[in-house]
PDB file of C-alpha atoms in Angstrom:
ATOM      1  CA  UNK A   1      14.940  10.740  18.064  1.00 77.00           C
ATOM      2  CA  UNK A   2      14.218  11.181  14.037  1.00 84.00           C
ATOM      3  CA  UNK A   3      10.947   8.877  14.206  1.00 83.00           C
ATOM      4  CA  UNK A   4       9.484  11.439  16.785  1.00 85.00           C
ATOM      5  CA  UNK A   5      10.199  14.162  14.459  1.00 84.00           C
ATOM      6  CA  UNK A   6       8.959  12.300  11.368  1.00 82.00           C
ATOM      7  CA  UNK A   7       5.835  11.121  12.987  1.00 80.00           C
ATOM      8  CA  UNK A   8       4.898  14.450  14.084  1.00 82.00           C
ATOM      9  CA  UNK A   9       5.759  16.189  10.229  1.00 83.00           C
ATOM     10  CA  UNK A  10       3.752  13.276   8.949  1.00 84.00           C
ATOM     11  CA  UNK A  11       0.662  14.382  11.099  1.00 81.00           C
ATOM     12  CA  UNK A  12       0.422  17.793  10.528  1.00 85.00           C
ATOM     13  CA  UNK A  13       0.894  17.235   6.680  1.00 85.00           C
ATOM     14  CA  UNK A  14      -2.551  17.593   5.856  1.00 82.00           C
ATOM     15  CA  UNK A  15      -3.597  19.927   8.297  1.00 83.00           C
ATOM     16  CA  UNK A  16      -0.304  22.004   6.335  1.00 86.00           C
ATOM     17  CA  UNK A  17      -2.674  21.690   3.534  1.00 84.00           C
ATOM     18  CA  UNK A  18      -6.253  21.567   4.227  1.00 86.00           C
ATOM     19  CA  UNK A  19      -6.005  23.724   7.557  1.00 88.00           C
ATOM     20  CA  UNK A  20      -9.318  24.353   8.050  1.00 90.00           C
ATOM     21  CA  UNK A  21     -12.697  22.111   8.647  1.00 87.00           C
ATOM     22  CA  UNK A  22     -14.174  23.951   5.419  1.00 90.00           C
ATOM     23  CA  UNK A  23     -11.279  23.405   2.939  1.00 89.00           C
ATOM     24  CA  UNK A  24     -11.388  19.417   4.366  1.00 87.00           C
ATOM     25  CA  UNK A  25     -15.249  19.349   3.510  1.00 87.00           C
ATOM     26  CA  UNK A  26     -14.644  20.579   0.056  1.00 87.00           C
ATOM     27  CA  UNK A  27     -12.566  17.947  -1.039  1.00 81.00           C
ATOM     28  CA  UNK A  28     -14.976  15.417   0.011  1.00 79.00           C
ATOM     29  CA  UNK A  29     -17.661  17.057  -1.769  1.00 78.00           C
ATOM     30  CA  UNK A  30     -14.920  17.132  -4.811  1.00 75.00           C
ATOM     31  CA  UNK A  31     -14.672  13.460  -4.686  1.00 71.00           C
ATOM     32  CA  UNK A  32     -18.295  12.961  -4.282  1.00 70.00           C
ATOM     33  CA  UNK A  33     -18.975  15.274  -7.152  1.00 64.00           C
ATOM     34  CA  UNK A  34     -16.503  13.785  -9.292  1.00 60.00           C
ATOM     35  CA  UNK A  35     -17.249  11.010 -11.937  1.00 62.00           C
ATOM     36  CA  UNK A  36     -16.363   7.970 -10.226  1.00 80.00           C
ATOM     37  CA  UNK A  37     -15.357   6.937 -14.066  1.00 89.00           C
ATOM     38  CA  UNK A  38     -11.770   8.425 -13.697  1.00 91.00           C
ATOM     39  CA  UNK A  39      -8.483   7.956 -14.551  1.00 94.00           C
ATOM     40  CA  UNK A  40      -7.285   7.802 -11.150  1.00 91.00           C
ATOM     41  CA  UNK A  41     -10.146   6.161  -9.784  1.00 91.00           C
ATOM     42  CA  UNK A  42      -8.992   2.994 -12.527  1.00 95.00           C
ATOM     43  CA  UNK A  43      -5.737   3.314 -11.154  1.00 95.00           C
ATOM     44  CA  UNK A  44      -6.901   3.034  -7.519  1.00 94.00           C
ATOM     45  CA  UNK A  45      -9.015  -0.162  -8.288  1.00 95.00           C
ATOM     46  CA  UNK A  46      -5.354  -1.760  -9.444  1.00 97.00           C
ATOM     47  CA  UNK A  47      -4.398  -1.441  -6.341  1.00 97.00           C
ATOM     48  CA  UNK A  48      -7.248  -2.381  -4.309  1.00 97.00           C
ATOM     49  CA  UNK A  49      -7.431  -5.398  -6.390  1.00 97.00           C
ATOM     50  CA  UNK A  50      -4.731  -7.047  -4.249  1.00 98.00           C
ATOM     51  CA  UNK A  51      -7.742  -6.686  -1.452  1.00 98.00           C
ATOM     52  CA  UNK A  52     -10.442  -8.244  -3.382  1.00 98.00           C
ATOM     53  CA  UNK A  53     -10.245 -11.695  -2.938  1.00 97.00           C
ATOM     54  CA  UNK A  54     -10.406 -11.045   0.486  1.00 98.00           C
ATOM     55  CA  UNK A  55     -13.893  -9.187   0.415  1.00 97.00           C
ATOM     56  CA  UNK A  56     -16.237 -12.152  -0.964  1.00 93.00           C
ATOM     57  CA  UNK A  57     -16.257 -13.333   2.655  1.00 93.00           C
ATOM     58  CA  UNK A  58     -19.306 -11.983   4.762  1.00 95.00           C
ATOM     59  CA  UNK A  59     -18.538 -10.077   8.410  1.00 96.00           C
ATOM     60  CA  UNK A  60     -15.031  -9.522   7.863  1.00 98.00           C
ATOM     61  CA  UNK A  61     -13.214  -6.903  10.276  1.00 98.00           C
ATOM     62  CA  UNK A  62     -10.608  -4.797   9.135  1.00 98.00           C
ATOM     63  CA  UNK A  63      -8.235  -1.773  10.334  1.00 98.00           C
ATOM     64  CA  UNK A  64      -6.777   0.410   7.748  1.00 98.00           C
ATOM     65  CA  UNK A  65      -3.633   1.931   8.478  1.00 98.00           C
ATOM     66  CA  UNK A  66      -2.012   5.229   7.361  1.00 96.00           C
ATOM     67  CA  UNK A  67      -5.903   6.250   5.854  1.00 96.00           C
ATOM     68  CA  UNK A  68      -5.661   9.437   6.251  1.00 92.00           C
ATOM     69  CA  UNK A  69      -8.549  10.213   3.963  1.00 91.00           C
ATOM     70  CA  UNK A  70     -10.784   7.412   5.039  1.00 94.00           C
ATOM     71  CA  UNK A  71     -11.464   6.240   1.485  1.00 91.00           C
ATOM     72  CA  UNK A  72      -9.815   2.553   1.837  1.00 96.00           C
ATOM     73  CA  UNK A  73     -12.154   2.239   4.653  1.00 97.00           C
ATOM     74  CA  UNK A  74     -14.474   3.549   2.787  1.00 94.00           C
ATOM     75  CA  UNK A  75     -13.508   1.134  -0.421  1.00 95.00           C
ATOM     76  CA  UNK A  76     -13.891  -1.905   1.854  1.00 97.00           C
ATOM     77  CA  UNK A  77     -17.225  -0.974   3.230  1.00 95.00           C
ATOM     78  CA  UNK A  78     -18.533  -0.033  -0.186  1.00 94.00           C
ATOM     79  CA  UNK A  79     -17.735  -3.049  -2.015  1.00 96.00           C
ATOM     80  CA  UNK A  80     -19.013  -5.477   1.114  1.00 97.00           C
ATOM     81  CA  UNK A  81     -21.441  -3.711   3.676  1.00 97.00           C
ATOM     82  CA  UNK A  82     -21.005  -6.534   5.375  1.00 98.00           C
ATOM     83  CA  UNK A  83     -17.194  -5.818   6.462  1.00 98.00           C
ATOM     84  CA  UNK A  84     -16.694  -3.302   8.868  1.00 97.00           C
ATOM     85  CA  UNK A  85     -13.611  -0.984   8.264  1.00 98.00           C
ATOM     86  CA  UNK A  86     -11.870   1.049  11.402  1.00 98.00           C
ATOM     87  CA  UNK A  87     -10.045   4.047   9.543  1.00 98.00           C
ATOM     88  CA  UNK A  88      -6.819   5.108  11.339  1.00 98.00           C
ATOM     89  CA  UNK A  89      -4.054   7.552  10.765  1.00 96.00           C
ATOM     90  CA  UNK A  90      -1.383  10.005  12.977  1.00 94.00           C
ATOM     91  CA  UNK A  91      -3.695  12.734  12.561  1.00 92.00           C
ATOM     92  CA  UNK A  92      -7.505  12.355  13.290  1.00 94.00           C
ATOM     93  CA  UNK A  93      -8.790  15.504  11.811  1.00 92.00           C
ATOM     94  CA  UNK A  94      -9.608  14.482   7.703  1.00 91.00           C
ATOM     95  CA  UNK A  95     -11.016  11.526   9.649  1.00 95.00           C
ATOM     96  CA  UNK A  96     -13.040  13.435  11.820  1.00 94.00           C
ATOM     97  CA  UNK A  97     -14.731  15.235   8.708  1.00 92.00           C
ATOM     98  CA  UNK A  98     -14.729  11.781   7.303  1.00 92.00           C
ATOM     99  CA  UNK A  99     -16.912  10.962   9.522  1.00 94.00           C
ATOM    100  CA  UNK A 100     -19.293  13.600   9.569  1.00 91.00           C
ATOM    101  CA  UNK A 101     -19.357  13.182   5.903  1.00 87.00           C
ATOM    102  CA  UNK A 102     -20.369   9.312   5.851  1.00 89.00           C
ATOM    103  CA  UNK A 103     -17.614   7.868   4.343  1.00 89.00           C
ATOM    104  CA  UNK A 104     -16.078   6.012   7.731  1.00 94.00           C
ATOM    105  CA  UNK A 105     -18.254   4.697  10.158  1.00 94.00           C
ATOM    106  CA  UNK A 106     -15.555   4.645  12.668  1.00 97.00           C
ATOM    107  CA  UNK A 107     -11.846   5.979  13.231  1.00 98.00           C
ATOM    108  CA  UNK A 108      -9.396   6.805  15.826  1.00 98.00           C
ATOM    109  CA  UNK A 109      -5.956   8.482  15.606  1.00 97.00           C
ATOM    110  CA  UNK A 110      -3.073   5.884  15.670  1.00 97.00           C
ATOM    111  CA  UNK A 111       0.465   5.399  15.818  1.00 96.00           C
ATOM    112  CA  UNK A 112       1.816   2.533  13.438  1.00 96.00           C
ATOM    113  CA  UNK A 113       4.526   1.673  15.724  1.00 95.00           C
ATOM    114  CA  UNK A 114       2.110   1.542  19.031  1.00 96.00           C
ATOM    115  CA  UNK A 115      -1.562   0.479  18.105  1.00 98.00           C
ATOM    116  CA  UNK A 116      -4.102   0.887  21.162  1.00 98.00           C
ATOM    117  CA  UNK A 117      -5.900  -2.151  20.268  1.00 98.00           C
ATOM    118  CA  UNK A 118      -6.083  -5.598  22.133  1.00 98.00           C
ATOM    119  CA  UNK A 119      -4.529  -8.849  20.073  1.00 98.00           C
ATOM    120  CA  UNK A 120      -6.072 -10.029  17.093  1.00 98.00           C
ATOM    121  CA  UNK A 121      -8.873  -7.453  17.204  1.00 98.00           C
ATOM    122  CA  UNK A 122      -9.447  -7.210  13.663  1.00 98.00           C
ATOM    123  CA  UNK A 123      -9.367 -10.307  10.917  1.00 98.00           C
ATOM    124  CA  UNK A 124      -7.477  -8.062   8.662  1.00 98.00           C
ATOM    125  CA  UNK A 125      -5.651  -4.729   8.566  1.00 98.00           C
ATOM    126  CA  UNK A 126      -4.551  -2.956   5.184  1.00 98.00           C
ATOM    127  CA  UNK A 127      -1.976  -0.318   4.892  1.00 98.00           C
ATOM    128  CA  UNK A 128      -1.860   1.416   1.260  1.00 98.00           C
ATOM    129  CA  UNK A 129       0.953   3.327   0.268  1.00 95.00           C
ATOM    130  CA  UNK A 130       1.562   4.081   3.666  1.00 95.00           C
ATOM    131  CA  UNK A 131       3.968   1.879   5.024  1.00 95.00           C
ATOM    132  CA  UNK A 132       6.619   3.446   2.777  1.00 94.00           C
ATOM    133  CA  UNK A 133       6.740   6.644   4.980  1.00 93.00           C
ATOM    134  CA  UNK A 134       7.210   4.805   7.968  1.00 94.00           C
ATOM    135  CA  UNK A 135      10.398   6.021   9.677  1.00 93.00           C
ATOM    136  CA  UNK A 136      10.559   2.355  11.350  1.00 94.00           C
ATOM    137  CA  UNK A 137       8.741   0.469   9.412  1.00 95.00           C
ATOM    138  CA  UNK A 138       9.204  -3.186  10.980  1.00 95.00           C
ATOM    139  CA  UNK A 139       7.878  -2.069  14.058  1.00 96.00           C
ATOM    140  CA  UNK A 140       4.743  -1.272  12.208  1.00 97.00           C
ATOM    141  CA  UNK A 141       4.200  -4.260  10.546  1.00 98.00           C
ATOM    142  CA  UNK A 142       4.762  -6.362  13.852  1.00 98.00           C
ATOM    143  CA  UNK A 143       2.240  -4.177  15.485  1.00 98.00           C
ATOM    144  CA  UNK A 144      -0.328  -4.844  12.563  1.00 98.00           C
ATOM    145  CA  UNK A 145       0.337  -8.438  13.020  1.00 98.00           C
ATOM    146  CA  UNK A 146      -0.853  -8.396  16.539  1.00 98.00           C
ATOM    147  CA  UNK A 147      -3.940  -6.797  16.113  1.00 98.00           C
ATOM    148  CA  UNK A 148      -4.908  -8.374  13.531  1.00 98.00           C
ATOM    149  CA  UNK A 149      -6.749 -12.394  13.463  1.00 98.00           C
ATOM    150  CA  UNK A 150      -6.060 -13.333   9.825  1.00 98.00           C
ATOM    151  CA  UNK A 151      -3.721 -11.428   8.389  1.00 98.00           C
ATOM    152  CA  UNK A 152      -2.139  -7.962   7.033  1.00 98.00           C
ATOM    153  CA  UNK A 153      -2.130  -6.447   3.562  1.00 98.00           C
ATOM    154  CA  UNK A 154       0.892  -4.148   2.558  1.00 98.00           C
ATOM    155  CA  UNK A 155       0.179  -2.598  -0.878  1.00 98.00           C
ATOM    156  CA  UNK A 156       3.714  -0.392  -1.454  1.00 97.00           C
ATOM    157  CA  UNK A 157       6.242   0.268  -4.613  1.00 95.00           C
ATOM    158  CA  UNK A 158       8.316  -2.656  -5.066  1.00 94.00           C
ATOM    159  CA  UNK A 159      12.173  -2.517  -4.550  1.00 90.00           C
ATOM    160  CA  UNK A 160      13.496  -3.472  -7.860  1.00 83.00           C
ATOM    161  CA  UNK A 161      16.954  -4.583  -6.783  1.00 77.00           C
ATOM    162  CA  UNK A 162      15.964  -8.092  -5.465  1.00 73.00           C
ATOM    163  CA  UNK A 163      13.830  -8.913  -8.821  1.00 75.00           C
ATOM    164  CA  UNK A 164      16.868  -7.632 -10.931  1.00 73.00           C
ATOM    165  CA  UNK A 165      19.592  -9.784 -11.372  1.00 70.00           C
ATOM    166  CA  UNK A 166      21.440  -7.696 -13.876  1.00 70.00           C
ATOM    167  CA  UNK A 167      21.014  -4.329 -12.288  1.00 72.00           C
ATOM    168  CA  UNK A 168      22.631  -5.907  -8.914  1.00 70.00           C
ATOM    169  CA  UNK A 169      25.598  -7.048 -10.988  1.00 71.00           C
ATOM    170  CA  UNK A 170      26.287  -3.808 -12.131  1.00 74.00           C
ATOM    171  CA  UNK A 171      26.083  -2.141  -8.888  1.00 75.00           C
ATOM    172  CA  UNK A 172      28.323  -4.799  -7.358  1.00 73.00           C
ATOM    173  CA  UNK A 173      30.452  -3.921  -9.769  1.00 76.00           C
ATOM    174  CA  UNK A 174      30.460  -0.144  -9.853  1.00 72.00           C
ATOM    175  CA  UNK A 175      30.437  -0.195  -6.075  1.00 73.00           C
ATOM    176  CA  UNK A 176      33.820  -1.714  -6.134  1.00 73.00           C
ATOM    177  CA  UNK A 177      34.763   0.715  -7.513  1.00 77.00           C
ATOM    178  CA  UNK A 178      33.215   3.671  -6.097  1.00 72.00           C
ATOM    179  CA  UNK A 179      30.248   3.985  -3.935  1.00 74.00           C
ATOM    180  CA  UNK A 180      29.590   7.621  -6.197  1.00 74.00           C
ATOM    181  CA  UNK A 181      29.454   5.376  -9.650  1.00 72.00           C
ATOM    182  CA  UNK A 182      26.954   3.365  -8.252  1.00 72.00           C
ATOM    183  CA  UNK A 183      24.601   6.484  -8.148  1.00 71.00           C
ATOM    184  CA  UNK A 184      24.533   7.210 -11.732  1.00 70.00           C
ATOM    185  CA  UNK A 185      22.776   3.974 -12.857  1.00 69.00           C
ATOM    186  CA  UNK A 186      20.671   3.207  -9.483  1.00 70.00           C
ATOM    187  CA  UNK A 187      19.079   6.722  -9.633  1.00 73.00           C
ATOM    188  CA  UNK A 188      16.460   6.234  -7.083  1.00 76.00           C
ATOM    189  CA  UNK A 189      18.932   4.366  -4.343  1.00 79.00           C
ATOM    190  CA  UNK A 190      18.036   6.828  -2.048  1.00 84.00           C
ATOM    191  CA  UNK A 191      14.874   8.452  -2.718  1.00 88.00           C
ATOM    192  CA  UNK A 192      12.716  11.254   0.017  1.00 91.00           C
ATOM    193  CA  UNK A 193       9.285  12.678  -0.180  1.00 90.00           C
ATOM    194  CA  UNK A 194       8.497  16.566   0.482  1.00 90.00           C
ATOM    195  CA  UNK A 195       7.395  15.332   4.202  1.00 90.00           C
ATOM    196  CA  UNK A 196      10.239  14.355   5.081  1.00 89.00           C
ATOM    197  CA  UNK A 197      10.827  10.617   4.890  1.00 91.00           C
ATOM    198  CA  UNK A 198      13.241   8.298   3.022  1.00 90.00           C
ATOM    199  CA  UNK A 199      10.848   6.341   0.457  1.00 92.00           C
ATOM    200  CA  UNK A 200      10.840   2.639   2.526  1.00 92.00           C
ATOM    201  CA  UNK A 201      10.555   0.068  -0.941  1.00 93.00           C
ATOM    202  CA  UNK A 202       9.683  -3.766  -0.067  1.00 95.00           C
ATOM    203  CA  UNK A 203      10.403  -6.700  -1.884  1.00 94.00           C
ATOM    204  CA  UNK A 204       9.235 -10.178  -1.480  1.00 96.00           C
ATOM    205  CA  UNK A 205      11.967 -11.593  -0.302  1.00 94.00           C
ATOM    206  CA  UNK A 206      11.751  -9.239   2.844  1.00 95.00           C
ATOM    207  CA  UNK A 207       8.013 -10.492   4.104  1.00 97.00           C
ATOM    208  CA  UNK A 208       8.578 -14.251   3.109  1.00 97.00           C
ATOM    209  CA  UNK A 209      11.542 -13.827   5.703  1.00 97.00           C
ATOM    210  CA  UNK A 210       9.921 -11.829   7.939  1.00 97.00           C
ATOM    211  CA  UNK A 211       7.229 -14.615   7.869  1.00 98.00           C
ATOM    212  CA  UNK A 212       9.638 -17.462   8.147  1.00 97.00           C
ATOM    213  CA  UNK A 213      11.355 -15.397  11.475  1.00 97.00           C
ATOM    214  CA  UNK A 214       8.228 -15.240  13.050  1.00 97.00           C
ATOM    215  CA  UNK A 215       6.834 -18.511  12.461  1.00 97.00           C
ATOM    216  CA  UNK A 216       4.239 -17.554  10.061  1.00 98.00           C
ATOM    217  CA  UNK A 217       2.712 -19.912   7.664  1.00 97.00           C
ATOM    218  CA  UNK A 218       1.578 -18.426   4.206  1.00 98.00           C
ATOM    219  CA  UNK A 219       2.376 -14.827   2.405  1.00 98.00           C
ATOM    220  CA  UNK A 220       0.763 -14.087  -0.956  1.00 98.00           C
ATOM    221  CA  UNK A 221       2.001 -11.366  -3.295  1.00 98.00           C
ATOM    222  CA  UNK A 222       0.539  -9.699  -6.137  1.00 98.00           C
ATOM    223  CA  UNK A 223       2.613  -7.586  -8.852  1.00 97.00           C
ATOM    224  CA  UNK A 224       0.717  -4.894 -10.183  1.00 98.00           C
ATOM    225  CA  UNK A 225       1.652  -1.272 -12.528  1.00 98.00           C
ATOM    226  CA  UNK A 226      -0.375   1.338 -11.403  1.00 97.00           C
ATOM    227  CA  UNK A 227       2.172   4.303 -11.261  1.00 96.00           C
ATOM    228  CA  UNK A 228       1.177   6.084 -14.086  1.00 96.00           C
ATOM    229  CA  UNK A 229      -1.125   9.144 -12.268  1.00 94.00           C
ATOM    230  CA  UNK A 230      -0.455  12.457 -13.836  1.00 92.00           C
ATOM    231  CA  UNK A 231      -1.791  15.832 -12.754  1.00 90.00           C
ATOM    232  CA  UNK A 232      -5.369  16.093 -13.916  1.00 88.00           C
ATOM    233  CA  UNK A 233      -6.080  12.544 -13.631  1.00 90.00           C
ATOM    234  CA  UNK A 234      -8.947  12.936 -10.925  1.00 85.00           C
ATOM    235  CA  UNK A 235     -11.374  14.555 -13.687  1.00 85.00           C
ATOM    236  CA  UNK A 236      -9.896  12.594 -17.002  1.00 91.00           C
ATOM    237  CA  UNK A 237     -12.470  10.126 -18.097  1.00 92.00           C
ATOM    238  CA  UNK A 238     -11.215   6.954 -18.319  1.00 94.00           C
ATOM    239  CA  UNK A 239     -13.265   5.705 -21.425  1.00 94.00           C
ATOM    240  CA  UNK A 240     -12.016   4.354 -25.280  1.00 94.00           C
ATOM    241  CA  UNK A 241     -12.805   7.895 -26.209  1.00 94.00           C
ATOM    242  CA  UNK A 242     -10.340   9.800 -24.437  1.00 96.00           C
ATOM    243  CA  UNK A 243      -7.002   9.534 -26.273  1.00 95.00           C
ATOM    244  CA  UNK A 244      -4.845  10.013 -22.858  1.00 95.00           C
ATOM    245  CA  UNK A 245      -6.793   7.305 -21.374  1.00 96.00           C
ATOM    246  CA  UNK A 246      -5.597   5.238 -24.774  1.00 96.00           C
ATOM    247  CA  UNK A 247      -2.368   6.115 -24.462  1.00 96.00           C
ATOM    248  CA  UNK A 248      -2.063   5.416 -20.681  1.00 96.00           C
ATOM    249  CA  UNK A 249      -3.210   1.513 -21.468  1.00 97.00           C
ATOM    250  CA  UNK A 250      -0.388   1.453 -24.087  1.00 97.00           C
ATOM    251  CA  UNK A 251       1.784   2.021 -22.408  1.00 97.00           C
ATOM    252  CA  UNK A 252       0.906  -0.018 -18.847  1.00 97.00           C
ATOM    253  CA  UNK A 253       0.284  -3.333 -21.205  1.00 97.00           C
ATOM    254  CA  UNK A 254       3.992  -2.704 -22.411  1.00 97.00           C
ATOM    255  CA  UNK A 255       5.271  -2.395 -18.460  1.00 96.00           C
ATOM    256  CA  UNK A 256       3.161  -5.919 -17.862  1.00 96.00           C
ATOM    257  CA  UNK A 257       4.674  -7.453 -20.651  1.00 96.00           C
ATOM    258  CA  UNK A 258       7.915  -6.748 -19.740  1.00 93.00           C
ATOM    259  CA  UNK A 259       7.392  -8.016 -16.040  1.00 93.00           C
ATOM    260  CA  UNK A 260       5.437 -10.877 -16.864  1.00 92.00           C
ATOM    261  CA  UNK A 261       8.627 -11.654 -19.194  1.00 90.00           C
ATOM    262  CA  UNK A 262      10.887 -11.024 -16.283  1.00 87.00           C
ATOM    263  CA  UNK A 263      12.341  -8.070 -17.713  1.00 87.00           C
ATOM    264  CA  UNK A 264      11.658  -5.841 -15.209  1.00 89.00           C
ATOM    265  CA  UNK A 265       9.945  -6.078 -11.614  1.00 91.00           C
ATOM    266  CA  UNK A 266       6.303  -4.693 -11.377  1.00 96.00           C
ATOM    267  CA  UNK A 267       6.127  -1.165  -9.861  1.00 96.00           C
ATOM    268  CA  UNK A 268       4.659  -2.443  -6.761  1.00 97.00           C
ATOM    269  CA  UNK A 269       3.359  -5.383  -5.290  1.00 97.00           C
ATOM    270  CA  UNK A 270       0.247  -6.248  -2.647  1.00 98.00           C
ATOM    271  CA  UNK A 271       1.052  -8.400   0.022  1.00 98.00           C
ATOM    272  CA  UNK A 272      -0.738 -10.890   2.278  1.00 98.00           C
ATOM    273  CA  UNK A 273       1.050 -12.043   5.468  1.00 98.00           C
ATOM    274  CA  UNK A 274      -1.521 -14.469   6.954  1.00 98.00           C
ATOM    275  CA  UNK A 275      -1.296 -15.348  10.752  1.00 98.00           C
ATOM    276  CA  UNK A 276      -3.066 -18.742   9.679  1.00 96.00           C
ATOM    277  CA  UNK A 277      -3.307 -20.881   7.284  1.00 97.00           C
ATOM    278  CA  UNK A 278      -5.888 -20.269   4.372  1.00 97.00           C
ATOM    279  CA  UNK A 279      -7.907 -22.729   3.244  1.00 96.00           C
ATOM    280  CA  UNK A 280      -7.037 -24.508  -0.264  1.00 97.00           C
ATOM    281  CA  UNK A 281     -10.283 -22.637  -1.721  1.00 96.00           C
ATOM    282  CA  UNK A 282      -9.436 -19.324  -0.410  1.00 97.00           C
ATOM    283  CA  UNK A 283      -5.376 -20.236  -1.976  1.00 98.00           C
ATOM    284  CA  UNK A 284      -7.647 -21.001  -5.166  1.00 97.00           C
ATOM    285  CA  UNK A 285      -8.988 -17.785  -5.203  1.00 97.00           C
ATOM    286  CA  UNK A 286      -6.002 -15.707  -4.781  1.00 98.00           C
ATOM    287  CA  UNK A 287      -4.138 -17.313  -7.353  1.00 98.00           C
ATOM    288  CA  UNK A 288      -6.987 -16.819  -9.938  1.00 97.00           C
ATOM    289  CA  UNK A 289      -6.346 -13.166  -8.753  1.00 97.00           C
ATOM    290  CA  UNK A 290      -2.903 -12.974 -10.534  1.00 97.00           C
ATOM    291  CA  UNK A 291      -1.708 -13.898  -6.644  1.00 98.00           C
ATOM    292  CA  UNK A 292       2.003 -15.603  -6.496  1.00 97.00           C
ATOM    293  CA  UNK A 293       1.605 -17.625  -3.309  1.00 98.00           C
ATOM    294  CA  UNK A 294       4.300 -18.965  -0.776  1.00 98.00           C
ATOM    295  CA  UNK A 295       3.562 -21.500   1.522  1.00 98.00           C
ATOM    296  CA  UNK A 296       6.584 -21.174   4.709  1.00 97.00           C
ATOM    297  CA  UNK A 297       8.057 -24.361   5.648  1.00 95.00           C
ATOM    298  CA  UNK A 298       7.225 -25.267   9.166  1.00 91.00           C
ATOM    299  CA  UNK A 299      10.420 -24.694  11.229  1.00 93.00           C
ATOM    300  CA  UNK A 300      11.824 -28.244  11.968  1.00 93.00           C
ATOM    301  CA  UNK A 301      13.588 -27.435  15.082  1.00 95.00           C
ATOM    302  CA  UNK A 302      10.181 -26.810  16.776  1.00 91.00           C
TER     303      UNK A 302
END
């Protein structure tokens, strides 16, 4: 079946490009050379801020999902030695090197859809910008659910149909007319990465049903911009001084504006599907995160 075939192009992507232990050693020792004061490295802290209300806790667990690199793992450990962080992803190899090269303290090769650990092993598990190139993705998130104690974190690009009434309107429209019209304004309907898979957007709606189905009590979601990475953006200094870097703020406090105005939906959004029930402090805490939080009605037929 296509998930076999996806799954296996998925982990052999990186061997495809780093095929050998040296060339996986060099870009670790590129990222540890690297000013940590970088343009990309400010866009990756927007999206590990949907994590960070979640790391003032001591002795947390966590599994991260999809990591092929090791560096959320890494990200989590860093910014709380106290948490533990399991790296996972289809291939073990980066993590392997990872590992030799201190930045995971422990990994194991994993299939999404079929996790080898016991129930509610971890208190958390995060998958970044992975879950998109999941082939069958609900059958990943259900796995991550039973693993994990607490809850799972989804950080992914945001499917802007659901959060756009007027866009819908004119596909509904178009589409009655032709499926081929509705194409020309919803240009990313159907979008596909060079490895092969068909780019899997989420909206909020999705997880507070998913929640609901399952009996779940609580989701959280956070709308954040951080799609603006350009080539070169690993060694561009992100400082006042650098004119890009000026220019790159401009233009992401317009985007904000416009989806704090409800103009637009954010480019993606961080998601919390807790298995319990947080406490009103921790609730506290999220929301003075920029967190939009949904508390599921119990099901009254139970």
């Amino acid at each position: 079946m296509f998930q076999e075939e996806s799954y296996n192009k998925h982990g052999e992507w990186y061997n495809t490009h780093f095929p050998t232990e040296e060339s996986k050693k060099a870009f670790f020792q590129k990222f540890r050379d690297a000013d940590q004061n970088t343009i990309n490295n400010w866009l990756q802290k927007i999206l590990f801020s949907c994590i960070d209300p979640l790391l003032g806790t001591a002795g947390i667990s966590w599994l991260t999902v999809g990591d092929a690199y090791g560096l959320d793992a890494h990200y989590i450990h860093t910014n709380n030695p106290s948490h533990t962080a399991h790296a996972s992803d289809l291939n073990s190899d980066f993590l392997e090197v990872a590992s030799k090269e201190g930045f995971v303290s422990s990994f194991s090769a994993e299939n999404a859809e079929k996790l080898s650990f016991e129930n509610n092993t971890f208190d958390y598990v995060l998958c970044k910008e992975s879950y998109h190139h999941f082939p069958r993705p609900y059958m990943a998130v259900y796995e991550m659910l039973r693993v994990a104690k607490k809850g799972v974190v989804i950080i992914e690009p945001q499917d802007p149909i659901s959060k756009m009434p007027v866009l819908l309107f004119i596909t509904n429209i178009l589409a009655a007319i032709g499926d081929k019209m509705v194409g020309k304004v919803w240009k990313n309907r159907f979008s596909y990465e060079p490895v092969g898979n068909f780019v899997y957007k989420v909206s909020e709606r999705e997880f507070e049903k998913l929640a609901a189905g399952i009996n779940l009590p609580f989701v959280a979601f956070k709308r954040i911009n951080p799609n603006f990475y350009f080539k070169g953006a690993e060694t561009e200094k992100a400082t006042e001084d650098n004119a890009q870097f000026r220019k790159l703020k401009f233009k992401k406090k317009i985007v904000d504006t416009m989806v704090k105005l409800g103009i637009i939906c954010s480019q993606a959004v961080g998601t919390i599907i807790y298995k319990e029930m947080p406490t009103a402090a921790e609730i506290l805490q999220l929301e003075a995160a920029g967190f939009h939080t949904v508390r599921v009605p119990a099901n009254p037929y139970l």
